[in-house]
Every structure is written in structure tokens, then in C-alpha cells.
mmCIF file of C-alpha atoms in Angstrom:
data_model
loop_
_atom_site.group_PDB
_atom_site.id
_atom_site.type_symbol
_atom_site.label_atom_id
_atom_site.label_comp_id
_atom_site.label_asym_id
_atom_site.label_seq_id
_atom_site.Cartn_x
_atom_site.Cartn_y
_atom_site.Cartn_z
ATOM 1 C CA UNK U 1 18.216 11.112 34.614
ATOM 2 C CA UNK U 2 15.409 11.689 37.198
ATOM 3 C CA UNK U 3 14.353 15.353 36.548
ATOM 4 C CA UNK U 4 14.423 17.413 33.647
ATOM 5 C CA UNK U 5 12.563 20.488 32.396
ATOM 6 C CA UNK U 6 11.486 22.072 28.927
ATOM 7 C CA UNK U 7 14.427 23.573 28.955
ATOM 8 C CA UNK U 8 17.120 20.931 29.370
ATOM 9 C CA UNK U 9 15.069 18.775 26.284
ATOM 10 C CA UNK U 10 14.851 21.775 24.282
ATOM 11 C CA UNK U 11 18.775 22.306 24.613
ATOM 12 C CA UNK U 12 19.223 18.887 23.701
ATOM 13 C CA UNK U 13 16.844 19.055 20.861
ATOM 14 C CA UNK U 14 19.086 21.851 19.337
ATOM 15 C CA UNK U 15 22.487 20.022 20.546
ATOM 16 C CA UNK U 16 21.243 16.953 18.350
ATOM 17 C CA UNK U 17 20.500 18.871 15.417
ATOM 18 C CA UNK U 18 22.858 21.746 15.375
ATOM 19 C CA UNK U 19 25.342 22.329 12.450
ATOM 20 C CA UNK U 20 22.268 20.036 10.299
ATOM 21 C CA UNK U 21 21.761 23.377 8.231
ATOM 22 C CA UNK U 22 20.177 20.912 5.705
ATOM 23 C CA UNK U 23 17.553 19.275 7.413
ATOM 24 C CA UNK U 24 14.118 19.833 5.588
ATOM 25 C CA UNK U 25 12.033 17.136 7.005
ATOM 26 C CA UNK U 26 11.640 14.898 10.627
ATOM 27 C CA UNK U 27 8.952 12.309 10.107
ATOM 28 C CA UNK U 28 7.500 11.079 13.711
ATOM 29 C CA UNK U 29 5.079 9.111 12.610
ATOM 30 C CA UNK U 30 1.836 7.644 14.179
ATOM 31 C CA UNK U 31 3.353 5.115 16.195
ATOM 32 C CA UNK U 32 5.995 6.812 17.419
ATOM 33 C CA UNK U 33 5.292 8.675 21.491
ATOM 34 C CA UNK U 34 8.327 9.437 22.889
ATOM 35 C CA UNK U 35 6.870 9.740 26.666
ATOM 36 C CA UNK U 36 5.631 6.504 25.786
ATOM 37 C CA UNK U 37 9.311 4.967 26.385
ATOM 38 C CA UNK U 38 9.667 6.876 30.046
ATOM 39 C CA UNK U 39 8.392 3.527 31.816
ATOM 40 C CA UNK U 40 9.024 5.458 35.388
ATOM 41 C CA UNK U 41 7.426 8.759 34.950
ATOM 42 C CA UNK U 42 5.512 10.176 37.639
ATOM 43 C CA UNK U 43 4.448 13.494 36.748
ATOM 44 C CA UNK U 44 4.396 15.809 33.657
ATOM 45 C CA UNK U 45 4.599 19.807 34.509
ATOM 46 C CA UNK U 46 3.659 21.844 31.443
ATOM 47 C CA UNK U 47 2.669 25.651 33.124
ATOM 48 C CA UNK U 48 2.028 27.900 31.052
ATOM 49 C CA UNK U 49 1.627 25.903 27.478
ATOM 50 C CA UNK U 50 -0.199 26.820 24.643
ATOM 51 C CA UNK U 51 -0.570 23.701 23.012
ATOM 52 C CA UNK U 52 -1.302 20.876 26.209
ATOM 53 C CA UNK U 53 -3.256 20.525 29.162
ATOM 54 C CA UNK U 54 -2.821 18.723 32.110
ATOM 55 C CA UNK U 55 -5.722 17.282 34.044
ATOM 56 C CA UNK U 56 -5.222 14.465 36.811
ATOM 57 C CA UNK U 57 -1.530 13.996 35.261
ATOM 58 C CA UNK U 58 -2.968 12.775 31.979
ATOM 59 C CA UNK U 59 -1.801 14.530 29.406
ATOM 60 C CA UNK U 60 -3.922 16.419 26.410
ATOM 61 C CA UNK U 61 -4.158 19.101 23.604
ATOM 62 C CA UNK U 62 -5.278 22.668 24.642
ATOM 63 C CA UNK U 63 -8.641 22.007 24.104
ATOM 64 C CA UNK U 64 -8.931 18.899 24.598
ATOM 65 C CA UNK U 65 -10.199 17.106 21.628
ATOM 66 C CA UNK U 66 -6.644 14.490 21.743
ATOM 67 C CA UNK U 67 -5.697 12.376 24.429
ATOM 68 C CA UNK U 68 -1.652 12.273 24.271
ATOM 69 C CA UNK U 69 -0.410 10.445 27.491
ATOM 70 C CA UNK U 70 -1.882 8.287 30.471
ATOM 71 C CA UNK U 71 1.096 8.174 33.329
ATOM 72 C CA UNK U 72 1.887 3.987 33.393
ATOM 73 C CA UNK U 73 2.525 5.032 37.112
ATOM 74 C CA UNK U 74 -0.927 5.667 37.087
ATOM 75 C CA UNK U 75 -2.653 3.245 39.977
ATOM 76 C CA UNK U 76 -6.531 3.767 39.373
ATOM 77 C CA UNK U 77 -8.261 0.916 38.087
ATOM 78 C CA UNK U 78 -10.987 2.898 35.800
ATOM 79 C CA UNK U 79 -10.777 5.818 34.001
ATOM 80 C CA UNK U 80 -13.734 7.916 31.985
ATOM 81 C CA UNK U 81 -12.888 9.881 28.971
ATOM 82 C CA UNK U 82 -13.348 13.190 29.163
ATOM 83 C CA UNK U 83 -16.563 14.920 26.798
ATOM 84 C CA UNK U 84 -14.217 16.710 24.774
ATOM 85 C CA UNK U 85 -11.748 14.029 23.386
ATOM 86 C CA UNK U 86 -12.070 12.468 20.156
ATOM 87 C CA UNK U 87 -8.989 10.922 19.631
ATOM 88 C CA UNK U 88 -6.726 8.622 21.569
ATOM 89 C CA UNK U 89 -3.420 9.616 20.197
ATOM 90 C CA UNK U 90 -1.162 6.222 19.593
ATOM 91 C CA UNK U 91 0.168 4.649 22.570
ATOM 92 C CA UNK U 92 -1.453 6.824 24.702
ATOM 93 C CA UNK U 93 -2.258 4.573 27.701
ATOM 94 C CA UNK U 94 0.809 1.326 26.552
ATOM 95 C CA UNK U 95 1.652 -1.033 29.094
ATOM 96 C CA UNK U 96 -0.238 0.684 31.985
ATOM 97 C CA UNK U 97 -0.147 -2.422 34.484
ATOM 98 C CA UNK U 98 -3.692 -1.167 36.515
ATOM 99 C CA UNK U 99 -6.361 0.146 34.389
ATOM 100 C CA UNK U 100 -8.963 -2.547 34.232
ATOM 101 C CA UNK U 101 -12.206 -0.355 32.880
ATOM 102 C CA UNK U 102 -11.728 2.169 30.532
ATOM 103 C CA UNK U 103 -15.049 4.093 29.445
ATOM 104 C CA UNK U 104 -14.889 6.001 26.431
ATOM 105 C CA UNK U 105 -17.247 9.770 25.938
ATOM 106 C CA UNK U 106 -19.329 10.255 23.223
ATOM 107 C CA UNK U 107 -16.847 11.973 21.509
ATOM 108 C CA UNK U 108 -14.224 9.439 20.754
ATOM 109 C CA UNK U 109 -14.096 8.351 17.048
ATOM 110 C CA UNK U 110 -10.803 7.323 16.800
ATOM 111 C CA UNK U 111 -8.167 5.073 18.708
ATOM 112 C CA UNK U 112 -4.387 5.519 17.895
ATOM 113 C CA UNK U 113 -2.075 2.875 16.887
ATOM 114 C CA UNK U 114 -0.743 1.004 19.759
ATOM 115 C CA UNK U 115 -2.909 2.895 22.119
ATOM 116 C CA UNK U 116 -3.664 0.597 24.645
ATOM 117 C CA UNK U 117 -0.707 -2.397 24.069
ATOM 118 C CA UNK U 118 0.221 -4.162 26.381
ATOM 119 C CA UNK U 119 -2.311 -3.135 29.129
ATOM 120 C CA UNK U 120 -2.274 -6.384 30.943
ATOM 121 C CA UNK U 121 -5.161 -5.989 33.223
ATOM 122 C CA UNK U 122 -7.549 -4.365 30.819
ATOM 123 C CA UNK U 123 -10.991 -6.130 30.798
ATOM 124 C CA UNK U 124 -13.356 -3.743 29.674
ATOM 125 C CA UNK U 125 -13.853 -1.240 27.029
ATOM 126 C CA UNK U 126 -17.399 0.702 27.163
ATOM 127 C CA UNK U 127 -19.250 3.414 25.643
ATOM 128 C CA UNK U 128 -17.482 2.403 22.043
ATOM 129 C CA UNK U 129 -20.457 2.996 20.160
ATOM 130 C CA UNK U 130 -19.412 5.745 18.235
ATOM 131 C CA UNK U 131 -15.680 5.356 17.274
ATOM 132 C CA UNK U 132 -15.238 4.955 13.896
ATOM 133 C CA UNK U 133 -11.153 3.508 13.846
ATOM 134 C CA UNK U 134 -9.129 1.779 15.656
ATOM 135 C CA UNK U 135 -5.550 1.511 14.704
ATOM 136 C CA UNK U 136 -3.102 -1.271 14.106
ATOM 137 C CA UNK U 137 -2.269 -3.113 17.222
ATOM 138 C CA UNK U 138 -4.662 -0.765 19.337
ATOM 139 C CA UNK U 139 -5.301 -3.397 21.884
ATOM 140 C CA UNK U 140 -2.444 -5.547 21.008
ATOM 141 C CA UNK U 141 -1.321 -7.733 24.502
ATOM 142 C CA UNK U 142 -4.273 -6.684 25.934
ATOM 143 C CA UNK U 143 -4.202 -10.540 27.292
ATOM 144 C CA UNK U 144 -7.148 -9.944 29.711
ATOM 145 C CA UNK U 145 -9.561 -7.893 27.778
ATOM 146 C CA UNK U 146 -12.809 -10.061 27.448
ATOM 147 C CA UNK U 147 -15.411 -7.486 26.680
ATOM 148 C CA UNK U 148 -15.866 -4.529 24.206
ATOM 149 C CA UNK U 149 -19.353 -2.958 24.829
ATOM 150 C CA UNK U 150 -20.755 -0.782 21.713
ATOM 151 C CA UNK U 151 -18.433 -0.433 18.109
ATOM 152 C CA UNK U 152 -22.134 -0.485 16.540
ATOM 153 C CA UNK U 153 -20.624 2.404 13.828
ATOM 154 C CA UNK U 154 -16.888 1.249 13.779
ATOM 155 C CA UNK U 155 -15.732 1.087 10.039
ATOM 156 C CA UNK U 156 -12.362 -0.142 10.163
ATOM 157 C CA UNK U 157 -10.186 -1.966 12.657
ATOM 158 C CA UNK U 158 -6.334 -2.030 11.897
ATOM 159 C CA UNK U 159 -3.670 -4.995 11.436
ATOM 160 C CA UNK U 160 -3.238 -7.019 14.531
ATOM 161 C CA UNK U 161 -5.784 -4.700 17.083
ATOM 162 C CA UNK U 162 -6.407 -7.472 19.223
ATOM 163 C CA UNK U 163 -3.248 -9.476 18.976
ATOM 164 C CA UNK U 164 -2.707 -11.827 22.040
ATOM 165 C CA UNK U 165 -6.120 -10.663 22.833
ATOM 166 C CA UNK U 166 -8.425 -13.160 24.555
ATOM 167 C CA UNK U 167 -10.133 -15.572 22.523
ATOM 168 C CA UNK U 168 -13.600 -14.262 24.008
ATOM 169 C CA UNK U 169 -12.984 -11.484 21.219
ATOM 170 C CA UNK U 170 -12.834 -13.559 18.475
ATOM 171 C CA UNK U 171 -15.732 -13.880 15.965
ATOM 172 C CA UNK U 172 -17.716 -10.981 17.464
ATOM 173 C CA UNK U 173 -18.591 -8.521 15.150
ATOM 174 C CA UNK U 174 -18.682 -4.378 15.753
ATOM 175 C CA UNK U 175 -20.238 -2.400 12.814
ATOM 176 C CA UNK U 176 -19.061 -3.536 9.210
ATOM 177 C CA UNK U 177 -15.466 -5.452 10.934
ATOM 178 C CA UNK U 178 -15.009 -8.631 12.717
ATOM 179 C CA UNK U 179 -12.417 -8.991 15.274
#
């Protein structure tokens, strides 16, 4: 499968369901992103959509305040967080292969499970100063990443956030947690 539209998922969304008359809940929990398993995507095309954004082919709510999706295809080495976002929704940016610097706003409190796992070349987060979470193997593989500059407010840091992590990370402390 190369291309497919709203459509075409939607369809299949009802095929997969259809006749399930019963069906009261689906749980998709925090660590599950489904575009997070399309390692070849190039582009996402949303038009008119009430509920995402699309800005630089990253992917975001309406109105900004979550981060859902960072393209792995993506090839710049640095990326600032938009003003408006205060949450990086969980494996937003996995196993991006180029993004050394990532710079967070003011805004962000929270990082999502998984969010940045497995981004090999990732050396630097800055601007941290004000998030207040960051979720279970956040950083996880993040085998390069030496420096975190700011966490002076974080309260809580989830299981295994810095797993295979470099041991530069070890020992420092950011607000009330120790990595």
C-alpha cells in the first residue's frame, strides 16, 4: 500500500468492525500511535479537518496545544516547538533517524510515553524548564542524548525514560526526580 485517503481507512475501519453490533468499548491507550508504525511515510494530507492541523508535515490538534506526529522521513536536524503546544502526544517523534536538537516552547508540560524512542541521533533537549512529566520510556534508545538543559519544575519521570540512554544522564537531577 503506497497511497491511501480518509476514505479508504474509514471503509476499512467499518469493514473491521461491521456485524460487531455489541461493541461498547475500544481502548487505544497512551502508548499506542498508529502512524507511529508507517516507518515510510512521507506526507500526511488532512484538508479540511476539524480536529488536526498540519504545519511543515508535522502533525497537531486544531489548536494546537498537542503534538501528534513528527514524519521519521523528516531530514532536519533541529526542530523548535511551536508556542502553543503543551503536550507531546506518545511516540510522537519514535525512531526519527535525524533530529539531533529538539527545543521545547514554554508551553510544554508534558512528554508522552515513548515520545522520542529510539531517536538515535538525539543529543540535545532544551528549553525543558517547565514540563512537569515525562512518560515511561520517553527517551528510551535515545543512545546519543548527552544533555537535557532545564527540568528545574519536572515532578515525575516515568519507568525506563532514559533506557539505553547515555551514561552522561545518569545521576543528574531535574526538579524533585533523578534520572
Amino acid at each position: 500500500l503506497k497511497n491511501t485517503s480518509t476514505a479508504q481507512v474509514a471503509q476499512q475501519v467499518k469493514n473491521l468492525v461491521l456485524g460487531c453490533d455489541s461493541l461498547a468499548i475500544i481502548d487505544l491507550t497512551d502508548d499506542i500511535n498508529p502512524l507511529a508504525a508507517l516507518t515510510s511515510l512521507e506526507a500526511i494530507y488532512i484538508g479540511n479537518n476539524s480536529h488536526f492541523m498540519i504545519s511543515d508535515n508535522v502533525l497537531y490538534s486544531k489548536k494546537g496545544k498537542f503534538l501528534y506526529y513528527y514524519l521519521r522521513s523528516k531530514t532536519q536536524e533541529s526542530f523548535n516547538l511551536p508556542a502553543a503546544v503543551d503536550t507531546i502526544m506518545p511516540q510522537a517523534f519514535a525512531s526519527n533517524d535525524n533530529l539531533k536538537v529538539f527545543t521545547a516552547s514554554r508551553a510544554l508540560r508534558h512528554i508522552g510515553n515513548r515520545a522520542f524512542e529510539g531517536c538515535a541521533a538525539l543529543l540535545t533537549v532544551d528549553n525543558v524548564r517547565y514540563i512537569t512529566g515525562i512518560g515511561n520510556r520517553a527517551f528510551a534508545y535515545c543512545a546519543a542524548l548527552s544533555t537535557i538543559n532545564g527540568g528545574e519544575r519536572l515532578g515525575s519521570i516515568g519507568s525506563e525514560a532514559f533506557l539505553g540512554c547515555s551514561s552522561h544522564l545518569r545521576g543528574q537531577r531535574y526538579g524533585s526526580s533523578a534520572l
